[in-house]
Every structure is written in structure tokens, then in C-alpha cells.
PDB file of C-alpha atoms in Angstrom:
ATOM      1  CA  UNK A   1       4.465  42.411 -84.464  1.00  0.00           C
ATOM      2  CA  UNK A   2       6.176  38.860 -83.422  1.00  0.00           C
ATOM      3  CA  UNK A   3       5.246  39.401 -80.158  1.00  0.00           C
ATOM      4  CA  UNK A   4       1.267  39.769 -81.301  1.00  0.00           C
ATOM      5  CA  UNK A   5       1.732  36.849 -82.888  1.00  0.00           C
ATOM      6  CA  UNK A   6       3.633  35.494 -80.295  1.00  0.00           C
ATOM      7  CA  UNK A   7       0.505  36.609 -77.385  1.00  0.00           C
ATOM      8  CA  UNK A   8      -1.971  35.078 -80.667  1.00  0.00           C
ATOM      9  CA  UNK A   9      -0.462  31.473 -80.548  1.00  0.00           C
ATOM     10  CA  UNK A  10       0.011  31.538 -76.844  1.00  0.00           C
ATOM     11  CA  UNK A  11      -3.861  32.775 -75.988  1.00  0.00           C
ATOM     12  CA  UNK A  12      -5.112  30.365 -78.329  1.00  0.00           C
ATOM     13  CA  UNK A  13      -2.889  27.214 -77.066  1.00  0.00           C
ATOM     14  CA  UNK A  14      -4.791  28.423 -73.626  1.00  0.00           C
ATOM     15  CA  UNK A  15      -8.476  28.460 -74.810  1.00  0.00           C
ATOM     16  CA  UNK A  16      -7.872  24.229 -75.826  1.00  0.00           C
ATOM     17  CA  UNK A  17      -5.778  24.060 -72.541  1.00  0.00           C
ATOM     18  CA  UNK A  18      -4.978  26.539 -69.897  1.00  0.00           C
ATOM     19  CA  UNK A  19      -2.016  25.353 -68.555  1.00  0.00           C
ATOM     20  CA  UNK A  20      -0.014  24.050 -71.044  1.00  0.00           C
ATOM     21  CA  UNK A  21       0.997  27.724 -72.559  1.00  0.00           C
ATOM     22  CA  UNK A  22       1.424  28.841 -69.303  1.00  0.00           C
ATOM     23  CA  UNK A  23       3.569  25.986 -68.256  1.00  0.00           C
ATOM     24  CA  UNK A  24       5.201  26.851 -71.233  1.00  0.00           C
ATOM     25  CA  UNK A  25       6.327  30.498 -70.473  1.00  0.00           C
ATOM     26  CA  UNK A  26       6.806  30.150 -67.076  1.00  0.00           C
ATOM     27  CA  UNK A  27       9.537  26.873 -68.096  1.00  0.00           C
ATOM     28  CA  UNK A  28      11.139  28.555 -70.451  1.00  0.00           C
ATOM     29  CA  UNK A  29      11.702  31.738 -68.742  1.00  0.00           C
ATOM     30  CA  UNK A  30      12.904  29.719 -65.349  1.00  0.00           C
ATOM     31  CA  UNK A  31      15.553  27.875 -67.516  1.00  0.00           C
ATOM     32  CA  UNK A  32      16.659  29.675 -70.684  1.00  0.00           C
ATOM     33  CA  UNK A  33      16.748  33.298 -72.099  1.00  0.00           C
ATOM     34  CA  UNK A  34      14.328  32.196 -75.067  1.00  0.00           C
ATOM     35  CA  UNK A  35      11.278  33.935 -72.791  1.00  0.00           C
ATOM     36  CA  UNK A  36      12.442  36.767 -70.765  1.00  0.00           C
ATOM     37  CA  UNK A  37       9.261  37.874 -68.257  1.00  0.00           C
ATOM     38  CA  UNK A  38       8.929  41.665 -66.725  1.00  0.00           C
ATOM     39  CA  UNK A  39       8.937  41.744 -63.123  1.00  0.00           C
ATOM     40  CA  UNK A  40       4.971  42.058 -63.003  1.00  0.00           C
ATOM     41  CA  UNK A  41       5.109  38.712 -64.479  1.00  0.00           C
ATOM     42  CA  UNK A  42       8.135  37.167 -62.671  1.00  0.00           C
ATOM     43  CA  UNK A  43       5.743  35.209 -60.372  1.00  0.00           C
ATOM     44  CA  UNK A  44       5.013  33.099 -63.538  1.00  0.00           C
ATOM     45  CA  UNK A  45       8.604  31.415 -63.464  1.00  0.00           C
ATOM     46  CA  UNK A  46       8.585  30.976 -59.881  1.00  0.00           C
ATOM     47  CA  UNK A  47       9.040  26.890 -59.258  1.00  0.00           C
ATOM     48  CA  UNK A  48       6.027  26.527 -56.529  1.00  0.00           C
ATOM     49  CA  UNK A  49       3.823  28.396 -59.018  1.00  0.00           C
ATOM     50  CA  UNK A  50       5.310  25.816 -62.013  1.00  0.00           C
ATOM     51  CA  UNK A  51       4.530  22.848 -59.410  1.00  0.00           C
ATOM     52  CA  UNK A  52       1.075  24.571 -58.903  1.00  0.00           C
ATOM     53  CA  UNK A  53       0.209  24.480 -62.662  1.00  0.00           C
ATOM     54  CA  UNK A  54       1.865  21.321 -63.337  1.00  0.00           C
ATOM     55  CA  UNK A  55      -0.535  19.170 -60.915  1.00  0.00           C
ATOM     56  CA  UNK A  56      -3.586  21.256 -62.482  1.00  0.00           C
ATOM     57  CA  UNK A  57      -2.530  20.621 -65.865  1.00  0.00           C
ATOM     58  CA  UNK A  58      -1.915  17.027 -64.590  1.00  0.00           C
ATOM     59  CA  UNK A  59      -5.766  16.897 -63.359  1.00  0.00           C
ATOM     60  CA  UNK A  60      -7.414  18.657 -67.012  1.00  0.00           C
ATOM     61  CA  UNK A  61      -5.268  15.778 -68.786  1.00  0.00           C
ATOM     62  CA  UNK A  62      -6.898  13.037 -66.644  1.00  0.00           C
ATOM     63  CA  UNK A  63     -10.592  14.579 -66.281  1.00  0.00           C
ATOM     64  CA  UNK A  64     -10.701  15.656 -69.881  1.00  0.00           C
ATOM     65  CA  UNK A  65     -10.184  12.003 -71.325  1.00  0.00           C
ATOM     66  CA  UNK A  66     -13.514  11.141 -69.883  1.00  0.00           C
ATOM     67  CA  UNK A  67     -16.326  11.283 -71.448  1.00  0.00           C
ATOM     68  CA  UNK A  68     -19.256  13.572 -69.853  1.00  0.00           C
ATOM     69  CA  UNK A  69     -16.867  14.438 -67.094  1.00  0.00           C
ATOM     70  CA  UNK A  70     -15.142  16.487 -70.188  1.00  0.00           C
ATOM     71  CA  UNK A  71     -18.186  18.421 -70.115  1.00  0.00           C
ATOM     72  CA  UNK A  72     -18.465  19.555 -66.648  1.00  0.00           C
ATOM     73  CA  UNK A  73     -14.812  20.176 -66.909  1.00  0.00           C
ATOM     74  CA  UNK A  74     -14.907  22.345 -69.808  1.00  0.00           C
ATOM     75  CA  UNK A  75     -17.807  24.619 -67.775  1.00  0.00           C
ATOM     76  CA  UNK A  76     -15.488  24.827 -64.719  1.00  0.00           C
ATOM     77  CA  UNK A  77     -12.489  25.845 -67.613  1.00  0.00           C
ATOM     78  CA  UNK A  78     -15.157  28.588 -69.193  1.00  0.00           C
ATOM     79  CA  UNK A  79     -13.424  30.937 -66.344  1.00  0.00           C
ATOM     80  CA  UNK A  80     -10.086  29.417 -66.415  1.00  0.00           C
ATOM     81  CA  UNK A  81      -9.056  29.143 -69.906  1.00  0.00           C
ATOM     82  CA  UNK A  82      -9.862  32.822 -70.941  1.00  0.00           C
ATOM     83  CA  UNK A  83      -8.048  34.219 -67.758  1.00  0.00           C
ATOM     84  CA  UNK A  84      -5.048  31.975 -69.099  1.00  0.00           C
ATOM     85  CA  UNK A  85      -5.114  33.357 -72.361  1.00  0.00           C
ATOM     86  CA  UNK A  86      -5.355  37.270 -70.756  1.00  0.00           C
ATOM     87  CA  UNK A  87      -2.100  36.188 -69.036  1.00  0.00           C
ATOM     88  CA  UNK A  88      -0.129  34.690 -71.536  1.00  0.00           C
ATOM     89  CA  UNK A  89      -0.958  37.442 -74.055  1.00  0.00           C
ATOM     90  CA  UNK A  90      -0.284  40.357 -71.597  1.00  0.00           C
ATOM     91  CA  UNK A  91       3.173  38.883 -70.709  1.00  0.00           C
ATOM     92  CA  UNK A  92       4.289  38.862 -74.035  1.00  0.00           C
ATOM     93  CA  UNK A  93       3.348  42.165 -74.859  1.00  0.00           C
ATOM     94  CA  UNK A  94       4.732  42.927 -71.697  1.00  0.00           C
ATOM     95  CA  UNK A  95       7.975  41.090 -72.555  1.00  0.00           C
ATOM     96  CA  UNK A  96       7.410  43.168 -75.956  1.00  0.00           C
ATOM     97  CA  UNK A  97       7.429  46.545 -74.024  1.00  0.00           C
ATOM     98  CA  UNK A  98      10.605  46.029 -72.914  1.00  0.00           C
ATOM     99  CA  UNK A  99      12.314  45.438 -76.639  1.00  0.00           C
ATOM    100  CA  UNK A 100      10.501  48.864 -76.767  1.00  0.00           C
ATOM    101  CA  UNK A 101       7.259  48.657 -78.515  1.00  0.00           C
ATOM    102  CA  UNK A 102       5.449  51.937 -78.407  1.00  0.00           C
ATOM    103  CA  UNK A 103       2.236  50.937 -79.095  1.00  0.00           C
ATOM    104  CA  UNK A 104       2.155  48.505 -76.875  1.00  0.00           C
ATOM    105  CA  UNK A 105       3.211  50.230 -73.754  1.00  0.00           C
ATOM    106  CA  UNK A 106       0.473  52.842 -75.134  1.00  0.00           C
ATOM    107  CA  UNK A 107      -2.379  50.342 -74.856  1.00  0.00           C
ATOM    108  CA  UNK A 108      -1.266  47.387 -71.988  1.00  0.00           C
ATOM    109  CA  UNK A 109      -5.102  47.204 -71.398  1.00  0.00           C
ATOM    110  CA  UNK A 110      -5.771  45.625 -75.274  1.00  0.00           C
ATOM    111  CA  UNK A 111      -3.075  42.785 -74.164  1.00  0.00           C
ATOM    112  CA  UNK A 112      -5.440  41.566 -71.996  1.00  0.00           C
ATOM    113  CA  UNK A 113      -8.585  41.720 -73.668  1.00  0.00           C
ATOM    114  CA  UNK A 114      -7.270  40.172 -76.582  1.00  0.00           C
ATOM    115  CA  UNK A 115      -5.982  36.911 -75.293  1.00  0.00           C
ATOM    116  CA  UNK A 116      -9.383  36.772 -73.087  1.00  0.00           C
ATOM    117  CA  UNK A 117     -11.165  37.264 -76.102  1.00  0.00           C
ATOM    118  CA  UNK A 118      -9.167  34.819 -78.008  1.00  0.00           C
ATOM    119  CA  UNK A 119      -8.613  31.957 -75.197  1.00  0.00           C
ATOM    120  CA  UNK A 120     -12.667  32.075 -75.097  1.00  0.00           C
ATOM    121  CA  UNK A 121     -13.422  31.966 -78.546  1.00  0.00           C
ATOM    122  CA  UNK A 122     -11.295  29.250 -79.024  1.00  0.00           C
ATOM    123  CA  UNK A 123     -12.673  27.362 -75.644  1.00  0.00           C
ATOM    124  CA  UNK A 124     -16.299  27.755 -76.773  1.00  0.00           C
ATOM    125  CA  UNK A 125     -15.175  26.107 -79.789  1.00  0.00           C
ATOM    126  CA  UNK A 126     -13.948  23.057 -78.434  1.00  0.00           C
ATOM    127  CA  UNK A 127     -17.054  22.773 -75.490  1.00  0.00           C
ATOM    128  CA  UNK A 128     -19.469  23.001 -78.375  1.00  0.00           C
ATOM    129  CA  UNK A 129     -17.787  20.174 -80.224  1.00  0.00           C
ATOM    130  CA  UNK A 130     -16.653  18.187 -77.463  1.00  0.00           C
ATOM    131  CA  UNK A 131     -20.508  16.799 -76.751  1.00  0.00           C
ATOM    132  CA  UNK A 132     -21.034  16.152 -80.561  1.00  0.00           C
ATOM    133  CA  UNK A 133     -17.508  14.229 -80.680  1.00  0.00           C
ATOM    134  CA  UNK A 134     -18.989  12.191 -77.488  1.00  0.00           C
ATOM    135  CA  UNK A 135     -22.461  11.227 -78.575  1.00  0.00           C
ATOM    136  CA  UNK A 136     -20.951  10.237 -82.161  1.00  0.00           C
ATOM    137  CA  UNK A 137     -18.663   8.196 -81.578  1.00  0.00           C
ATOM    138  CA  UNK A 138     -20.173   6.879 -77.993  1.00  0.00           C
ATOM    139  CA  UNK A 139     -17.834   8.363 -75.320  1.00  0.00           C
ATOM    140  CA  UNK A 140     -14.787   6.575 -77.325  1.00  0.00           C
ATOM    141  CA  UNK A 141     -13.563   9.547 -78.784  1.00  0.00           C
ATOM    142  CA  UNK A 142     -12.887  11.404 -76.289  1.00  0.00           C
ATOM    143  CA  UNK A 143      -9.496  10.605 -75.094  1.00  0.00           C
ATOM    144  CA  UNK A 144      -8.896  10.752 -78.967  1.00  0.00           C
ATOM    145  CA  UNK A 145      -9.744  14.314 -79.223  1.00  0.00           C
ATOM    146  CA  UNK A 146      -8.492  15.584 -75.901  1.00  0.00           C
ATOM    147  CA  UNK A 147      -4.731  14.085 -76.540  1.00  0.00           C
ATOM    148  CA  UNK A 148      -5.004  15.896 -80.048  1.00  0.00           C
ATOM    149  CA  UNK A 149      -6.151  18.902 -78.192  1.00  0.00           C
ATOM    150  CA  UNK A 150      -3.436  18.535 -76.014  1.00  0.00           C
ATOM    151  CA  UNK A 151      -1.138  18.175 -78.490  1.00  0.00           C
ATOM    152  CA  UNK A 152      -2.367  21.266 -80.106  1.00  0.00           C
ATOM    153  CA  UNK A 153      -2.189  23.380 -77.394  1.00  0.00           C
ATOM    154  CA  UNK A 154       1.487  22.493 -77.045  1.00  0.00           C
ATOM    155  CA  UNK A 155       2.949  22.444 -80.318  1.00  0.00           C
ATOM    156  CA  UNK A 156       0.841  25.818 -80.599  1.00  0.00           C
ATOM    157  CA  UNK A 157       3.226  27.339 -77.580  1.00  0.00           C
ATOM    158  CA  UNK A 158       6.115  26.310 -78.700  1.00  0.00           C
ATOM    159  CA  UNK A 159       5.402  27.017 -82.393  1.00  0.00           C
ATOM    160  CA  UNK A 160       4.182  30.748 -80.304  1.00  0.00           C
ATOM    161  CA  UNK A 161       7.663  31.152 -78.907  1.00  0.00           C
ATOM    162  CA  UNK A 162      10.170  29.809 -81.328  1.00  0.00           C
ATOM    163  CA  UNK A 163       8.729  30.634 -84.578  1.00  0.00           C
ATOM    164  CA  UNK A 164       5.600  33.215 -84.245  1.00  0.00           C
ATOM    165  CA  UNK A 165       5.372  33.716 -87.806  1.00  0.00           C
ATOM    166  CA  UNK A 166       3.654  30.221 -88.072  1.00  0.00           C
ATOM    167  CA  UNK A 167       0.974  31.097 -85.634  1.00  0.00           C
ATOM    168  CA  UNK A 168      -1.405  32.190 -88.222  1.00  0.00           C
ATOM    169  CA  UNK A 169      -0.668  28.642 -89.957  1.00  0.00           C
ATOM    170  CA  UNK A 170      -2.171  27.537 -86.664  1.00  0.00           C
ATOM    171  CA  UNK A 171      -4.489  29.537 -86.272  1.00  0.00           C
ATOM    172  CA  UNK A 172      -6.307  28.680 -89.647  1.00  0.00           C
ATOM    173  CA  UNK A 173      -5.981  25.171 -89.559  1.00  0.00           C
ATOM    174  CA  UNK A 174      -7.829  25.829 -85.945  1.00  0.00           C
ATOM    175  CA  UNK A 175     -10.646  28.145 -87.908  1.00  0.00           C
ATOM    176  CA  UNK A 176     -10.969  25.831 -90.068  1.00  0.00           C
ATOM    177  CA  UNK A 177     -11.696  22.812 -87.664  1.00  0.00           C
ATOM    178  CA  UNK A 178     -14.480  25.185 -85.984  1.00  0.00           C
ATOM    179  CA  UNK A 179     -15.925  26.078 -89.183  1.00  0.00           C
ATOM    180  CA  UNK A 180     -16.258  21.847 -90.048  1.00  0.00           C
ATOM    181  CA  UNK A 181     -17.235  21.127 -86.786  1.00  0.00           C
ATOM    182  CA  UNK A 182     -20.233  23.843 -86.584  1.00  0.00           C
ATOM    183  CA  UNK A 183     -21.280  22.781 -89.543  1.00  0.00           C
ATOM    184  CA  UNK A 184     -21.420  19.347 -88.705  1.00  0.00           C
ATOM    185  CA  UNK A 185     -23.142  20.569 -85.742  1.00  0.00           C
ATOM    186  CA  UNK A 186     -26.088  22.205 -87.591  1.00  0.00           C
ATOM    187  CA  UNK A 187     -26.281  18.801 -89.508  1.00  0.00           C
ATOM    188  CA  UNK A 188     -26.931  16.855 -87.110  1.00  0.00           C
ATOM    189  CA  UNK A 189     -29.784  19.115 -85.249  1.00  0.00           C
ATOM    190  CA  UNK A 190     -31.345  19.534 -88.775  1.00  0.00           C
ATOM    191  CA  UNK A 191     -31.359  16.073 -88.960  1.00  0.00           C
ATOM    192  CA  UNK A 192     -33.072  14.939 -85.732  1.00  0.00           C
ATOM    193  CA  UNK A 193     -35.277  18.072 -86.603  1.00  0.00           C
ATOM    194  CA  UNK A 194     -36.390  16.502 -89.721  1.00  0.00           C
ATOM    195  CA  UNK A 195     -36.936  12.968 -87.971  1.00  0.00           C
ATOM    196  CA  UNK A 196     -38.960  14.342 -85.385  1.00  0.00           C
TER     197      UNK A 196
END
């Protein structure tokens, strides 16, 4: 169960920013026992691959502060983020496989679907509010958002690893940020609706 809610926190830390949960794992399993990687996901600790993901997460930091490049960026992540999520959620039920989880070495497929499923539910979230937090507050708010969201997606890996219970703390803080921001969504085209 910890490690579902371990995969959980992890897929959704990816769909706000793919390579902070991944830099996350791979870290921690390179230099301490806390994350302990099956050799089909070994490559993930590897340093060249760390360096790899460190200069992309480097480049998402940089092009996500900016306003309307955020955009593009966040179609280009539509691919990227889910994948990320399918990866960090498989390698913890992988990891979980070894403590001997039956069910999970039943079903390794559901692993994957889950954090793709999860990762892109959560990125859709934050491309659909992204433009909204750019037009409203006239490009300005978008570094704002983006460091939160980076901060998110960190403290979200961590909180995945070291204490998985508080995932679904997370996680409905998260919900309830996408339920607000659709709703100030709908607002706002009702409103230029009714002004047309």
C-alpha cells in the first residue's frame, strides 16, 4: 500500500514537473538505501543519466518562468510529463515487488498506466491554468506560479519517499487547486460571453 502511495505522490510531482521526481529517485537511490531500484530500473541512478535530467530539469525551470513560452513548453511536456509519471510509478511498484507484493508483481502493467494516467491529469491541470494565470495577472505571474509548482513537485517527492502516508494530504490540496482554478476558468469565459 505505501508503495501506491509512494508511485501516487511521485506520478503526480511528475505531471507539474517531469524531472524533479525523477531526479529525485534516481539521487536517492545513487547515494542512500532510502530508494532501492530493481535492475530494470538501475539505469535511473546511473550519474550520466542524473547529469542528463539535471540540465533538462535545468531548461523547464528557465523556459517555464516565461510567460507564453510556458505555453509552448507545457505542449512539448504533454508527452514528457506523463511518460515521467509511468516511470516513477512503475519503479516503485517495482521496488515494491521486491519487498514481495503479490499483487503487484500480478499486474506490473497497471504501474504504468496509473502514473501515465495520473502525471497527465495532473499536467492538463496546470496547462489549462497556466494561460488564465498569464492573461490575469499580465505575464507577471508566471514565474510566481512556476517556482510554486516547482516547489510542489519537490516537496511532493520527497513527502512520496519519506512519508507516503501524506501523499493523499497532497494530493487533495492539489484537487482542490484544480477544482478553484476550473471554476475560475468557467468564470471568466461566462463573463466575456456575457459582454460579448
Amino acid at each position: 500500500m505505501l508503495a501506491a502511495l509512494t508511485g501516487l505522490g511521485l506520478s503526480t510531482a511528475a505531471g507539474l514537473n517531469a524531472y524533479i521526481p525523477l531526479l529525485v529517485v534516481g539521487v536517492l537511490a545513487n547515494l542512500t538505501d532510502e530508494v532501492r531500484l530493481p535492475s530494470e530500473f538501475a539505469w535511473l541512478s546511473n550519474g550520466w543519466v542524473l547529469a542528463i535530467i539535471g540540465v533538462l530539469l535545468l531548461a523547464e525551470i528557465v523556459l517555464d518562468k516565461v510567460p507564453a513560452v510556458d505555453s509552448v513548453n507545457d505542449m512539448i511536456q504533454t508527452v514528457v510529463r506523463p511518460a515521467s509519471g509511468g516511470v516513477v510509478f512503475s519503479a516503485t511498484e517495482a521496488a515494491a515487488r521486491l519487498d514481495g507484493s503479490t499483487w503487484m508483481s500480478h499486474n506490473p502493467w497497471l504501474s504504468w498506466v496509473l502514473g501515465i494516467a495520473i502525471a497527465l491529469a495532473v499536467h492538463l491541470m496546470k496547462s489549462t491554468a497556466r494561460p488564465v494565470v498569464n492573461v490575469s495577472t499580465a505575464g507577471v505571474g508566471a514565474p510566481v506560479v512556476s517556482t510554486l509548482e516547482d516547489a510542489g513537485a519537490l516537496g511532493m517527492s520527497l513527502v512520496a519517499v519519506f512519508m507516503p502516508v501524506l501523499v493523499v494530504v497532497g494530493v487533495a490540496v492539489l484537487a482542490l487547486f484544480g477544482w478553484w482554478a476550473v471554476r475560475r476558468v468557467r468564470r471568466r469565459r461566462a463573463l466575456r460571453r456575457s459582454l460579448a
